[in-house]
């Protein structure tokens, strides 16, 4: 869970390496009393046929899906 006002986040490979095979992660970005949160992706790469990224508008995977890549 990320609660800072700003920052950078990476997959398990960090800023210079690839993520692990069959990696499954859920990251929650939240701020107490916030009505909106903005996230700017400067880069991401997915392996076709294997990788997925889902972005939900809420605190769980049952929240409305707003992006699927």
Short mmCIF file of N, CA, C and O in Angstrom, two decimals:
data_model
loop_
_atom_site.label_atom_id
_atom_site.label_comp_id
_atom_site.label_asym_id
_atom_site.label_seq_id
_atom_site.Cartn_x
_atom_site.Cartn_y
_atom_site.Cartn_z
N UNK A 1 0.84 -1.18 0.00
CA UNK A 1 0.00 0.00 0.00
C UNK A 1 0.89 1.24 0.00
O UNK A 1 1.79 1.36 0.81
N UNK A 2 0.61 2.15 -0.91
CA UNK A 2 1.35 3.41 -1.02
C UNK A 2 0.46 4.53 -0.50
O UNK A 2 -0.69 4.66 -0.93
N UNK A 3 0.98 5.35 0.42
CA UNK A 3 0.20 6.45 0.99
C UNK A 3 0.89 7.80 0.89
O UNK A 3 0.35 8.80 1.35
N UNK A 4 2.08 7.87 0.31
CA UNK A 4 2.82 9.13 0.22
C UNK A 4 2.13 10.08 -0.76
O UNK A 4 1.38 9.67 -1.64
N UNK A 5 2.42 11.37 -0.62
CA UNK A 5 1.85 12.36 -1.53
C UNK A 5 2.41 12.24 -2.93
O UNK A 5 1.77 12.61 -3.90
N UNK A 6 3.63 11.75 -3.06
CA UNK A 6 4.24 11.55 -4.38
C UNK A 6 5.34 10.51 -4.23
O UNK A 6 5.77 10.18 -3.13
N UNK A 7 5.78 9.99 -5.36
CA UNK A 7 6.84 8.99 -5.30
C UNK A 7 6.93 8.20 -6.60
O UNK A 7 6.27 8.51 -7.58
N UNK A 8 7.75 7.18 -6.56
CA UNK A 8 7.99 6.32 -7.71
C UNK A 8 7.79 4.88 -7.27
O UNK A 8 8.16 4.51 -6.16
N UNK A 9 7.18 4.07 -8.13
CA UNK A 9 7.06 2.66 -7.81
C UNK A 9 7.54 1.82 -8.99
O UNK A 9 7.50 2.26 -10.14
N UNK A 10 8.03 0.63 -8.69
CA UNK A 10 8.59 -0.29 -9.69
C UNK A 10 8.03 -1.69 -9.46
O UNK A 10 7.53 -2.00 -8.38
N UNK A 11 8.21 -2.53 -10.45
CA UNK A 11 7.93 -3.95 -10.24
C UNK A 11 9.07 -4.55 -9.43
O UNK A 11 9.97 -3.83 -8.99
N UNK A 12 9.07 -5.86 -9.24
CA UNK A 12 10.08 -6.49 -8.38
C UNK A 12 11.50 -6.37 -8.93
O UNK A 12 12.47 -6.53 -8.19
N UNK A 13 11.65 -6.07 -10.21
CA UNK A 13 12.98 -5.91 -10.79
C UNK A 13 13.61 -4.57 -10.52
O UNK A 13 14.78 -4.35 -10.85
N UNK A 14 12.85 -3.65 -9.94
CA UNK A 14 13.38 -2.33 -9.66
C UNK A 14 13.55 -1.52 -10.93
O UNK A 14 13.01 -1.85 -11.98
N UNK A 15 14.33 -0.45 -10.88
CA UNK A 15 14.46 0.44 -12.03
C UNK A 15 15.34 -0.11 -13.16
O UNK A 15 15.35 0.43 -14.25
N UNK A 16 16.08 -1.20 -12.91
CA UNK A 16 17.05 -1.64 -13.93
C UNK A 16 16.90 -3.09 -14.38
O UNK A 16 17.62 -3.52 -15.28
N UNK A 17 16.01 -3.87 -13.78
CA UNK A 17 15.92 -5.29 -14.13
C UNK A 17 14.48 -5.68 -14.45
O UNK A 17 13.55 -4.92 -14.20
N UNK A 18 14.30 -6.85 -15.02
CA UNK A 18 12.97 -7.36 -15.33
C UNK A 18 12.31 -7.94 -14.09
O UNK A 18 12.98 -8.36 -13.15
N UNK A 19 11.00 -7.99 -14.11
CA UNK A 19 10.25 -8.64 -13.03
C UNK A 19 10.36 -10.15 -13.18
O UNK A 19 10.76 -10.67 -14.21
N UNK A 20 9.97 -10.88 -12.14
CA UNK A 20 10.09 -12.33 -12.14
C UNK A 20 9.00 -13.02 -12.93
O UNK A 20 7.93 -12.47 -13.17
N UNK A 21 9.25 -14.26 -13.34
CA UNK A 21 8.25 -15.06 -14.04
C UNK A 21 7.06 -15.34 -13.12
O UNK A 21 7.22 -15.55 -11.92
N UNK A 22 5.87 -15.33 -13.69
CA UNK A 22 4.62 -15.63 -12.99
C UNK A 22 4.45 -14.75 -11.75
O UNK A 22 3.94 -15.19 -10.72
N UNK A 23 4.86 -13.51 -11.86
CA UNK A 23 4.71 -12.57 -10.75
C UNK A 23 3.28 -12.06 -10.70
O UNK A 23 2.70 -11.69 -11.71
N UNK A 24 2.72 -12.06 -9.52
CA UNK A 24 1.36 -11.57 -9.30
C UNK A 24 1.40 -10.60 -8.13
O UNK A 24 1.73 -10.98 -7.02
N UNK A 25 1.07 -9.34 -8.43
CA UNK A 25 1.15 -8.31 -7.38
C UNK A 25 -0.11 -7.47 -7.41
O UNK A 25 -0.68 -7.20 -8.46
N UNK A 26 -0.50 -7.02 -6.25
CA UNK A 26 -1.59 -6.05 -6.11
C UNK A 26 -1.02 -4.87 -5.35
O UNK A 26 -0.51 -5.02 -4.24
N UNK A 27 -1.07 -3.70 -5.97
CA UNK A 27 -0.60 -2.47 -5.34
C UNK A 27 -1.81 -1.59 -5.07
O UNK A 27 -2.65 -1.39 -5.94
N UNK A 28 -1.91 -1.06 -3.87
CA UNK A 28 -3.00 -0.17 -3.51
C UNK A 28 -2.43 1.22 -3.25
O UNK A 28 -1.53 1.39 -2.43
N UNK A 29 -2.97 2.19 -3.96
CA UNK A 29 -2.58 3.59 -3.79
C UNK A 29 -3.74 4.29 -3.11
O UNK A 29 -4.84 4.34 -3.64
N UNK A 30 -3.48 4.83 -1.92
CA UNK A 30 -4.56 5.44 -1.15
C UNK A 30 -4.02 6.63 -0.36
O UNK A 30 -2.84 6.70 -0.05
N UNK A 31 -4.88 7.54 -0.06
CA UNK A 31 -4.54 8.69 0.77
C UNK A 31 -5.77 9.03 1.60
O UNK A 31 -6.85 9.23 1.05
N UNK A 32 -5.65 9.06 2.93
CA UNK A 32 -6.80 9.37 3.78
C UNK A 32 -7.46 10.69 3.38
O UNK A 32 -6.77 11.68 3.10
N UNK A 33 -8.76 10.68 3.31
CA UNK A 33 -9.58 11.85 2.98
C UNK A 33 -9.40 12.37 1.56
O UNK A 33 -9.85 13.47 1.24
N UNK A 34 -8.72 11.64 0.70
CA UNK A 34 -8.55 12.06 -0.70
C UNK A 34 -9.76 11.64 -1.52
O UNK A 34 -10.30 10.55 -1.33
N UNK A 35 -10.19 12.50 -2.43
CA UNK A 35 -11.29 12.14 -3.32
C UNK A 35 -10.77 11.73 -4.69
O UNK A 35 -11.47 11.07 -5.45
N UNK A 36 -9.53 12.11 -5.01
CA UNK A 36 -8.92 11.76 -6.29
C UNK A 36 -7.45 11.44 -6.09
O UNK A 36 -6.79 12.06 -5.27
N UNK A 37 -6.96 10.51 -6.87
CA UNK A 37 -5.55 10.18 -6.90
C UNK A 37 -5.13 10.12 -8.36
O UNK A 37 -5.82 9.52 -9.18
N UNK A 38 -4.01 10.75 -8.71
CA UNK A 38 -3.49 10.72 -10.07
C UNK A 38 -2.22 9.89 -10.10
O UNK A 38 -1.35 10.04 -9.24
N UNK A 39 -2.13 9.02 -11.08
CA UNK A 39 -0.93 8.20 -11.29
C UNK A 39 -0.49 8.41 -12.73
O UNK A 39 -1.29 8.25 -13.65
N UNK A 40 0.76 8.79 -12.92
CA UNK A 40 1.32 8.97 -14.25
C UNK A 40 2.32 7.86 -14.52
O UNK A 40 3.32 7.74 -13.82
N UNK A 41 2.04 7.05 -15.54
CA UNK A 41 2.97 6.00 -15.94
C UNK A 41 3.95 6.59 -16.94
O UNK A 41 3.53 7.08 -17.99
N UNK A 42 5.22 6.54 -16.63
CA UNK A 42 6.22 7.02 -17.60
C UNK A 42 6.65 5.90 -18.53
O UNK A 42 7.12 6.16 -19.62
N UNK A 43 6.47 4.64 -18.09
CA UNK A 43 6.78 3.50 -18.94
C UNK A 43 6.24 2.23 -18.31
O UNK A 43 6.21 2.10 -17.09
N UNK A 44 5.77 1.33 -19.15
CA UNK A 44 5.50 -0.04 -18.73
C UNK A 44 5.49 -0.90 -19.98
O UNK A 44 5.21 -0.44 -21.08
N UNK A 45 5.84 -2.15 -19.82
CA UNK A 45 5.93 -3.07 -20.94
C UNK A 45 5.34 -4.40 -20.51
O UNK A 45 5.62 -4.88 -19.42
N UNK A 46 4.53 -4.99 -21.38
CA UNK A 46 3.88 -6.25 -21.09
C UNK A 46 4.23 -7.26 -22.18
O UNK A 46 4.30 -6.90 -23.35
N UNK A 47 4.44 -8.50 -21.79
CA UNK A 47 4.72 -9.56 -22.75
C UNK A 47 3.40 -10.07 -23.32
O UNK A 47 2.56 -10.62 -22.58
N UNK A 48 3.19 -9.90 -24.61
CA UNK A 48 1.95 -10.28 -25.26
C UNK A 48 1.62 -11.75 -25.02
O UNK A 48 2.47 -12.63 -25.16
N UNK A 49 0.37 -12.01 -24.63
CA UNK A 49 -0.08 -13.36 -24.40
C UNK A 49 0.21 -13.89 -23.00
O UNK A 49 -0.23 -14.99 -22.65
N UNK A 50 0.96 -13.15 -22.21
CA UNK A 50 1.33 -13.61 -20.87
C UNK A 50 1.02 -12.60 -19.77
O UNK A 50 0.63 -12.98 -18.69
N UNK A 51 1.23 -11.33 -20.02
CA UNK A 51 1.14 -10.32 -18.97
C UNK A 51 -0.16 -9.54 -19.07
O UNK A 51 -0.68 -9.30 -20.17
N UNK A 52 -0.65 -9.10 -17.93
CA UNK A 52 -1.83 -8.24 -17.85
C UNK A 52 -1.62 -7.22 -16.74
O UNK A 52 -0.96 -7.50 -15.75
N UNK A 53 -2.21 -6.06 -16.93
CA UNK A 53 -2.26 -5.06 -15.87
C UNK A 53 -3.69 -4.54 -15.82
O UNK A 53 -4.25 -4.15 -16.85
N UNK A 54 -4.28 -4.57 -14.63
CA UNK A 54 -5.63 -4.10 -14.42
C UNK A 54 -5.59 -2.92 -13.46
O UNK A 54 -4.88 -2.98 -12.44
N UNK A 55 -6.35 -1.88 -13.74
CA UNK A 55 -6.42 -0.70 -12.87
C UNK A 55 -7.88 -0.54 -12.45
O UNK A 55 -8.77 -0.45 -13.30
N UNK A 56 -8.09 -0.52 -11.13
CA UNK A 56 -9.44 -0.43 -10.57
C UNK A 56 -9.64 0.90 -9.88
O UNK A 56 -8.72 1.47 -9.31
N UNK A 57 -10.87 1.38 -9.91
CA UNK A 57 -11.24 2.63 -9.26
C UNK A 57 -11.79 2.32 -7.87
O UNK A 57 -12.99 2.36 -7.62
N UNK A 58 -10.89 1.96 -6.96
CA UNK A 58 -11.30 1.62 -5.61
C UNK A 58 -10.25 0.78 -4.92
O UNK A 58 -9.19 0.50 -5.49
N UNK A 59 -10.56 0.34 -3.72
CA UNK A 59 -9.58 -0.33 -2.89
C UNK A 59 -9.48 -1.82 -3.05
O UNK A 59 -8.68 -2.45 -2.36
N UNK A 60 -10.28 -2.44 -3.95
CA UNK A 60 -10.21 -3.89 -4.13
C UNK A 60 -10.36 -4.24 -5.61
O UNK A 60 -10.74 -3.40 -6.43
N UNK A 61 -10.11 -5.50 -5.92
CA UNK A 61 -10.29 -5.98 -7.30
C UNK A 61 -11.77 -6.12 -7.65
O UNK A 61 -12.11 -6.42 -8.79
N UNK A 62 -12.65 -5.88 -6.69
CA UNK A 62 -14.09 -5.86 -6.96
C UNK A 62 -14.59 -4.46 -7.30
O UNK A 62 -15.77 -4.28 -7.59
N UNK A 63 -13.71 -3.47 -7.25
CA UNK A 63 -14.06 -2.09 -7.62
C UNK A 63 -14.19 -2.01 -9.13
O UNK A 63 -13.74 -2.88 -9.86
N UNK A 64 -14.80 -0.92 -9.64
CA UNK A 64 -14.95 -0.79 -11.10
C UNK A 64 -13.60 -0.81 -11.82
O UNK A 64 -12.65 -0.13 -11.42
N UNK A 65 -13.54 -1.59 -12.88
CA UNK A 65 -12.33 -1.68 -13.71
C UNK A 65 -12.28 -0.46 -14.62
O UNK A 65 -13.22 -0.20 -15.36
N UNK A 66 -11.18 0.31 -14.56
CA UNK A 66 -11.06 1.49 -15.42
C UNK A 66 -9.96 1.36 -16.46
O UNK A 66 -9.88 2.17 -17.36
N UNK A 67 -9.13 0.34 -16.37
CA UNK A 67 -8.08 0.12 -17.36
C UNK A 67 -7.61 -1.31 -17.35
O UNK A 67 -7.44 -1.91 -16.29
N UNK A 68 -7.44 -1.90 -18.54
CA UNK A 68 -6.92 -3.24 -18.67
C UNK A 68 -5.92 -3.24 -19.82
O UNK A 68 -6.25 -2.84 -20.93
N UNK A 69 -4.70 -3.67 -19.54
CA UNK A 69 -3.63 -3.65 -20.55
C UNK A 69 -2.95 -4.99 -20.60
O UNK A 69 -2.92 -5.72 -19.65
#
